[in-house]
């Protein structure tokens, strides 16, 4: 989708459809909607009078113009009550509209920036949200849809033009729309990676996709092989890889926008390209969802694409330990004891609690590389969806200040995280008879004990753990979230990373 911001009058703009809007309770439309209304001899006001257009949130009315204006159709989008309208509503509305325009007859769309007029919102923020929302909402994973089985579903918008009357605002809005594009493209990359079936996205494939991202001139890539993991003492990560014929890969992408020592922030993502559970094998029902057990890795790799494009004055690192979790003949057995990069011994009592094992070495490696703040992202526990459902993701931390920074970044992305307690007593559930720690803490507080396990490997560094297992996949389209891989957390990570430039 090609997105641009132009100065002009939407009522005379050529496009297959023109999008204007209306707040609930407004009886005589002003601004761009008013201009279109006048050009249509009062058709919009008349429909308001008839009660067919009420401006309710989610309401969309198509009016055919029959030559009165260059565009053959006008879509009037209801914005709901002005008090409830914010930039997140703009993003969601733009996404819904992009899907509504998925018709063979609609290729070019011209839109006003929702919310920037009488809504009183910042025009730049709204332009970003319109661009971001359109690209996020239009996303579909069509790679394996070879037959033209449902043309309507595939007919995405080709060109979106944001039309602004005030010439002095266009430059700022264009830059903002470009930021929205960068954010959405990174999110859509993470979605593509997570939606990809595991037979076409093994650890080597995922490292290859990371290499494509890292081909940006300001990024640097390392793909660590098993031999070097061995040499570095990453026995925890390697214990997961043993059961698969596919070699593990540890992906590092570095961005040095400040050029200082070490890194302001490391993003560490769980990259299990398929999680069978290993010897502690999962039930067959629903196991296919475990192709997305690398969403953490996908998110941190994709976030680096946006970081490189936005080029903040900050030093950011992404680490993705990638492996399959398979029950092969050489697989780790329950009861085995392994040792992580920091020398801590781990008794593996359930090979399905593998995410924490790969993150343990990922976190140690990030610290070795000089990361001053750590954020890990993982589809870590089924328990997080028992606790929180899909309304928000879990946040666990050892550092209030970093948690607050992340929460602000997530809020700006229109996402919700929720903090779970990290009382030290939860750590007692991980006491092993034979080693420093065991990899499961029993059913109670399953997401927290998983975080307590990770805490053994962060060594007092400010750290935030995000358990996204409840939100990484969506069953239906809703606002900017699309069916399948949801793309949650990517833009939050980018916002957080970019924020380190202000220090
Ligand atoms: N990848 C799973 C967690 C998961 C479950 C993600 C459902 C998405 C949807 C993880 O590796 C796992 O299997 N966790 C176990 C931990 C248990 C053995 C302590 C779980 O949650 O059951
Ligand atoms: Zn597992
Ligand atoms: Zn897993």
PDB file of N, CA, C and O in Angstrom, residues 407-446:
ATOM      1  N   UNK A 407       5.641   0.479  30.200  1.00  0.00           N
ATOM      2  CA  UNK A 407       4.188   0.678  30.215  1.00  0.00           C
ATOM      3  C   UNK A 407       3.800   1.917  29.410  1.00  0.00           C
ATOM      4  O   UNK A 407       2.798   1.911  28.686  1.00  0.00           O
ATOM      5  N   UNK A 408       4.589   2.961  29.527  1.00  0.00           N
ATOM      6  CA  UNK A 408       4.336   4.179  28.746  1.00  0.00           C
ATOM      7  C   UNK A 408       4.466   3.896  27.247  1.00  0.00           C
ATOM      8  O   UNK A 408       3.646   4.341  26.434  1.00  0.00           O
ATOM      9  N   UNK A 409       5.499   3.139  26.904  1.00  0.00           N
ATOM     10  CA  UNK A 409       5.737   2.793  25.492  1.00  0.00           C
ATOM     11  C   UNK A 409       4.589   1.948  24.939  1.00  0.00           C
ATOM     12  O   UNK A 409       4.155   2.119  23.794  1.00  0.00           O
ATOM     13  N   UNK A 410       4.091   1.031  25.759  1.00  0.00           N
ATOM     14  CA  UNK A 410       2.999   0.151  25.328  1.00  0.00           C
ATOM     15  C   UNK A 410       1.703   0.956  25.181  1.00  0.00           C
ATOM     16  O   UNK A 410       0.955   0.775  24.216  1.00  0.00           O
ATOM     17  N   UNK A 411       1.480   1.843  26.133  1.00  0.00           N
ATOM     18  CA  UNK A 411       0.269   2.670  26.089  1.00  0.00           C
ATOM     19  C   UNK A 411       0.250   3.505  24.801  1.00  0.00           C
ATOM     20  O   UNK A 411      -0.778   3.599  24.130  1.00  0.00           O
ATOM     21  N   UNK A 412       1.405   4.045  24.443  1.00  0.00           N
ATOM     22  CA  UNK A 412       1.485   4.854  23.222  1.00  0.00           C
ATOM     23  C   UNK A 412       1.204   4.018  21.980  1.00  0.00           C
ATOM     24  O   UNK A 412       0.770   4.545  20.949  1.00  0.00           O
ATOM     25  N   UNK A 413       1.443   2.727  22.083  1.00  0.00           N
ATOM     26  CA  UNK A 413       1.172   1.835  20.949  1.00  0.00           C
ATOM     27  C   UNK A 413      -0.269   1.336  20.960  1.00  0.00           C
ATOM     28  O   UNK A 413      -0.673   0.592  20.060  1.00  0.00           O
ATOM     29  N   UNK A 414      -1.026   1.719  21.980  1.00  0.00           N
ATOM     30  CA  UNK A 414      -2.411   1.247  22.087  1.00  0.00           C
ATOM     31  C   UNK A 414      -2.490  -0.178  22.602  1.00  0.00           C
ATOM     32  O   UNK A 414      -3.429  -0.911  22.300  1.00  0.00           O
ATOM     33  N   UNK A 415      -1.473  -0.580  23.387  1.00  0.00           N
ATOM     34  CA  UNK A 415      -1.452  -1.934  23.943  1.00  0.00           C
ATOM     35  C   UNK A 415      -1.555  -1.876  25.450  1.00  0.00           C
ATOM     36  O   UNK A 415      -1.244  -0.861  26.069  1.00  0.00           O
ATOM     37  N   UNK A 416      -1.978  -3.002  26.041  1.00  0.00           N
ATOM     38  CA  UNK A 416      -2.083  -3.067  27.492  1.00  0.00           C
ATOM     39  C   UNK A 416      -1.219  -4.194  28.039  1.00  0.00           C
ATOM     40  O   UNK A 416      -1.282  -5.325  27.559  1.00  0.00           O
ATOM     41  N   UNK A 417      -0.420  -3.848  29.039  1.00  0.00           N
ATOM     42  CA  UNK A 417       0.316  -4.874  29.774  1.00  0.00           C
ATOM     43  C   UNK A 417      -0.188  -4.825  31.208  1.00  0.00           C
ATOM     44  O   UNK A 417      -0.808  -3.839  31.626  1.00  0.00           O
ATOM     45  N   UNK A 418       0.040  -5.885  31.958  1.00  0.00           N
ATOM     46  CA  UNK A 418      -0.420  -5.920  33.346  1.00  0.00           C
ATOM     47  C   UNK A 418       0.649  -6.585  34.191  1.00  0.00           C
ATOM     48  O   UNK A 418       1.150  -7.652  33.856  1.00  0.00           O
ATOM     49  N   UNK A 419       0.965  -5.907  35.313  1.00  0.00           N
ATOM     50  CA  UNK A 419       2.056  -6.407  36.151  1.00  0.00           C
ATOM     51  C   UNK A 419       1.614  -7.505  37.098  1.00  0.00           C
ATOM     52  O   UNK A 419       0.562  -7.398  37.724  1.00  0.00           O
ATOM     53  N   UNK A 420       2.435  -8.512  37.207  1.00  0.00           N
ATOM     54  CA  UNK A 420       2.213  -9.570  38.197  1.00  0.00           C
ATOM     55  C   UNK A 420       3.309  -9.443  39.251  1.00  0.00           C
ATOM     56  O   UNK A 420       4.424  -8.989  38.956  1.00  0.00           O
ATOM     57  N   UNK A 421       3.008  -9.843  40.495  1.00  0.00           N
ATOM     58  CA  UNK A 421       3.992  -9.662  41.572  1.00  0.00           C
ATOM     59  C   UNK A 421       5.180 -10.616  41.424  1.00  0.00           C
ATOM     60  O   UNK A 421       5.044 -11.679  40.830  1.00  0.00           O
ATOM     61  N   UNK A 422       6.287 -10.185  41.991  1.00  0.00           N
ATOM     62  CA  UNK A 422       7.518 -11.001  41.931  1.00  0.00           C
ATOM     63  C   UNK A 422       8.074 -11.216  43.341  1.00  0.00           C
ATOM     64  O   UNK A 422       9.293 -11.171  43.546  1.00  0.00           O
ATOM     65  N   UNK A 423       7.192 -11.449  44.322  1.00  0.00           N
ATOM     66  CA  UNK A 423       7.641 -11.682  45.696  1.00  0.00           C
ATOM     67  C   UNK A 423       8.702 -12.784  45.715  1.00  0.00           C
ATOM     68  O   UNK A 423       8.572 -13.778  44.994  1.00  0.00           O
ATOM     69  N   UNK A 424       9.716 -12.577  46.581  1.00  0.00           N
ATOM     70  CA  UNK A 424      10.829 -13.524  46.521  1.00  0.00           C
ATOM     71  C   UNK A 424      10.414 -14.951  46.889  1.00  0.00           C
ATOM     72  O   UNK A 424      10.982 -15.926  46.417  1.00  0.00           O
ATOM     73  N   UNK A 425       9.336 -15.061  47.685  1.00  0.00           N
ATOM     74  CA  UNK A 425       8.874 -16.397  48.099  1.00  0.00           C
ATOM     75  C   UNK A 425       8.465 -17.265  46.892  1.00  0.00           C
ATOM     76  O   UNK A 425       8.562 -18.495  46.954  1.00  0.00           O
ATOM     77  N   UNK A 426       8.018 -16.630  45.801  1.00  0.00           N
ATOM     78  CA  UNK A 426       7.667 -17.429  44.622  1.00  0.00           C
ATOM     79  C   UNK A 426       8.882 -18.229  44.132  1.00  0.00           C
ATOM     80  O   UNK A 426       8.735 -19.307  43.559  1.00  0.00           O
ATOM     81  N   UNK A 427      10.048 -17.668  44.363  1.00  0.00           N
ATOM     82  CA  UNK A 427      11.284 -18.330  43.927  1.00  0.00           C
ATOM     83  C   UNK A 427      11.507 -19.659  44.626  1.00  0.00           C
ATOM     84  O   UNK A 427      12.172 -20.550  44.086  1.00  0.00           O
ATOM     85  N   UNK A 428      10.935 -19.802  45.833  1.00  0.00           N
ATOM     86  CA  UNK A 428      11.118 -21.058  46.573  1.00  0.00           C
ATOM     87  C   UNK A 428      10.538 -22.252  45.825  1.00  0.00           C
ATOM     88  O   UNK A 428      10.977 -23.385  46.013  1.00  0.00           O
ATOM     89  N   UNK A 429       9.543 -21.990  44.976  1.00  0.00           N
ATOM     90  CA  UNK A 429       8.934 -23.087  44.222  1.00  0.00           C
ATOM     91  C   UNK A 429       9.905 -23.718  43.220  1.00  0.00           C
ATOM     92  O   UNK A 429       9.604 -24.760  42.636  1.00  0.00           O
ATOM     93  N   UNK A 430      11.030 -23.061  42.999  1.00  0.00           N
ATOM     94  CA  UNK A 430      11.986 -23.553  41.999  1.00  0.00           C
ATOM     95  C   UNK A 430      13.187 -24.247  42.636  1.00  0.00           C
ATOM     96  O   UNK A 430      14.163 -24.554  41.947  1.00  0.00           O
ATOM     97  N   UNK A 431      13.124 -24.483  43.954  1.00  0.00           N
ATOM     98  CA  UNK A 431      14.273 -25.118  44.623  1.00  0.00           C
ATOM     99  C   UNK A 431      14.375 -26.579  44.197  1.00  0.00           C
ATOM    100  O   UNK A 431      13.404 -27.317  44.254  1.00  0.00           O
ATOM    101  N   UNK A 432      15.568 -26.946  43.785  1.00  0.00           N
ATOM    102  CA  UNK A 432      15.817 -28.318  43.330  1.00  0.00           C
ATOM    103  C   UNK A 432      16.617 -29.079  44.384  1.00  0.00           C
ATOM    104  O   UNK A 432      17.378 -28.477  45.141  1.00  0.00           O
ATOM    105  N   UNK A 433      16.450 -30.402  44.401  1.00  0.00           N
ATOM    106  CA  UNK A 433      17.242 -31.219  45.316  1.00  0.00           C
ATOM    107  C   UNK A 433      18.658 -31.413  44.812  1.00  0.00           C
ATOM    108  O   UNK A 433      19.556 -31.725  45.591  1.00  0.00           O
ATOM    109  N   UNK A 434      18.841 -31.268  43.508  1.00  0.00           N
ATOM    110  CA  UNK A 434      20.146 -31.648  42.945  1.00  0.00           C
ATOM    111  C   UNK A 434      20.902 -30.491  42.289  1.00  0.00           C
ATOM    112  O   UNK A 434      22.090 -30.637  42.011  1.00  0.00           O
ATOM    113  N   UNK A 435      20.228 -29.358  42.013  1.00  0.00           N
ATOM    114  CA  UNK A 435      20.914 -28.285  41.279  1.00  0.00           C
ATOM    115  C   UNK A 435      20.541 -26.929  41.875  1.00  0.00           C
ATOM    116  O   UNK A 435      19.778 -26.852  42.837  1.00  0.00           O
ATOM    117  N   UNK A 436      21.047 -25.856  41.284  1.00  0.00           N
ATOM    118  CA  UNK A 436      20.752 -24.508  41.784  1.00  0.00           C
ATOM    119  C   UNK A 436      19.259 -24.203  41.651  1.00  0.00           C
ATOM    120  O   UNK A 436      18.643 -23.618  42.530  1.00  0.00           O
ATOM    121  N   UNK A 437      18.697 -24.620  40.534  1.00  0.00           N
ATOM    122  CA  UNK A 437      17.294 -24.280  40.254  1.00  0.00           C
ATOM    123  C   UNK A 437      16.682 -25.381  39.385  1.00  0.00           C
ATOM    124  O   UNK A 437      17.409 -26.091  38.670  1.00  0.00           O
ATOM    125  N   UNK A 438      15.378 -25.572  39.484  1.00  0.00           N
ATOM    126  CA  UNK A 438      14.709 -26.490  38.554  1.00  0.00           C
ATOM    127  C   UNK A 438      13.855 -25.675  37.592  1.00  0.00           C
ATOM    128  O   UNK A 438      13.559 -24.508  37.859  1.00  0.00           O
ATOM    129  N   UNK A 439      13.464 -26.280  36.477  1.00  0.00           N
ATOM    130  CA  UNK A 439      12.845 -25.455  35.432  1.00  0.00           C
ATOM    131  C   UNK A 439      11.329 -25.373  35.525  1.00  0.00           C
ATOM    132  O   UNK A 439      10.702 -24.744  34.662  1.00  0.00           O
ATOM    133  N   UNK A 440      10.721 -26.000  36.519  1.00  0.00           N
ATOM    134  CA  UNK A 440       9.275 -25.805  36.730  1.00  0.00           C
ATOM    135  C   UNK A 440       8.984 -25.589  38.211  1.00  0.00           C
ATOM    136  O   UNK A 440       9.697 -26.107  39.075  1.00  0.00           O
ATOM    137  N   UNK A 441       7.931 -24.815  38.478  1.00  0.00           N
ATOM    138  CA  UNK A 441       7.605 -24.489  39.865  1.00  0.00           C
ATOM    139  C   UNK A 441       6.223 -24.966  40.279  1.00  0.00           C
ATOM    140  O   UNK A 441       5.665 -24.469  41.249  1.00  0.00           O
ATOM    141  N   UNK A 442       5.661 -25.890  39.500  1.00  0.00           N
ATOM    142  CA  UNK A 442       4.324 -26.394  39.838  1.00  0.00           C
ATOM    143  C   UNK A 442       3.229 -25.511  39.261  1.00  0.00           C
ATOM    144  O   UNK A 442       3.512 -24.467  38.668  1.00  0.00           O
ATOM    145  N   UNK A 443       1.976 -25.913  39.444  1.00  0.00           N
ATOM    146  CA  UNK A 443       0.866 -25.185  38.828  1.00  0.00           C
ATOM    147  C   UNK A 443       0.603 -23.788  39.402  1.00  0.00           C
ATOM    148  O   UNK A 443       0.327 -22.866  38.648  1.00  0.00           O
ATOM    149  N   UNK A 444       0.670 -23.608  40.722  1.00  0.00           N
ATOM    150  CA  UNK A 444       0.323 -22.278  41.251  1.00  0.00           C
ATOM    151  C   UNK A 444       1.261 -21.186  40.715  1.00  0.00           C
ATOM    152  O   UNK A 444       2.482 -21.384  40.674  1.00  0.00           O
ATOM    153  N   UNK A 445       0.692 -20.075  40.300  1.00  0.00           N
ATOM    154  CA  UNK A 445       1.474 -18.919  39.830  1.00  0.00           C
ATOM    155  C   UNK A 445       2.491 -19.304  38.746  1.00  0.00           C
ATOM    156  O   UNK A 445       3.644 -18.885  38.763  1.00  0.00           O
ATOM    157  N   UNK A 446       2.024 -20.112  37.778  1.00  0.00           N
ATOM    158  CA  UNK A 446       2.927 -20.647  36.755  1.00  0.00           C
ATOM    159  C   UNK A 446       3.682 -19.589  35.949  1.00  0.00           C
ATOM    160  O   UNK A 446       4.842 -19.792  35.587  1.00  0.00           O
TER     161      UNK A 446
END
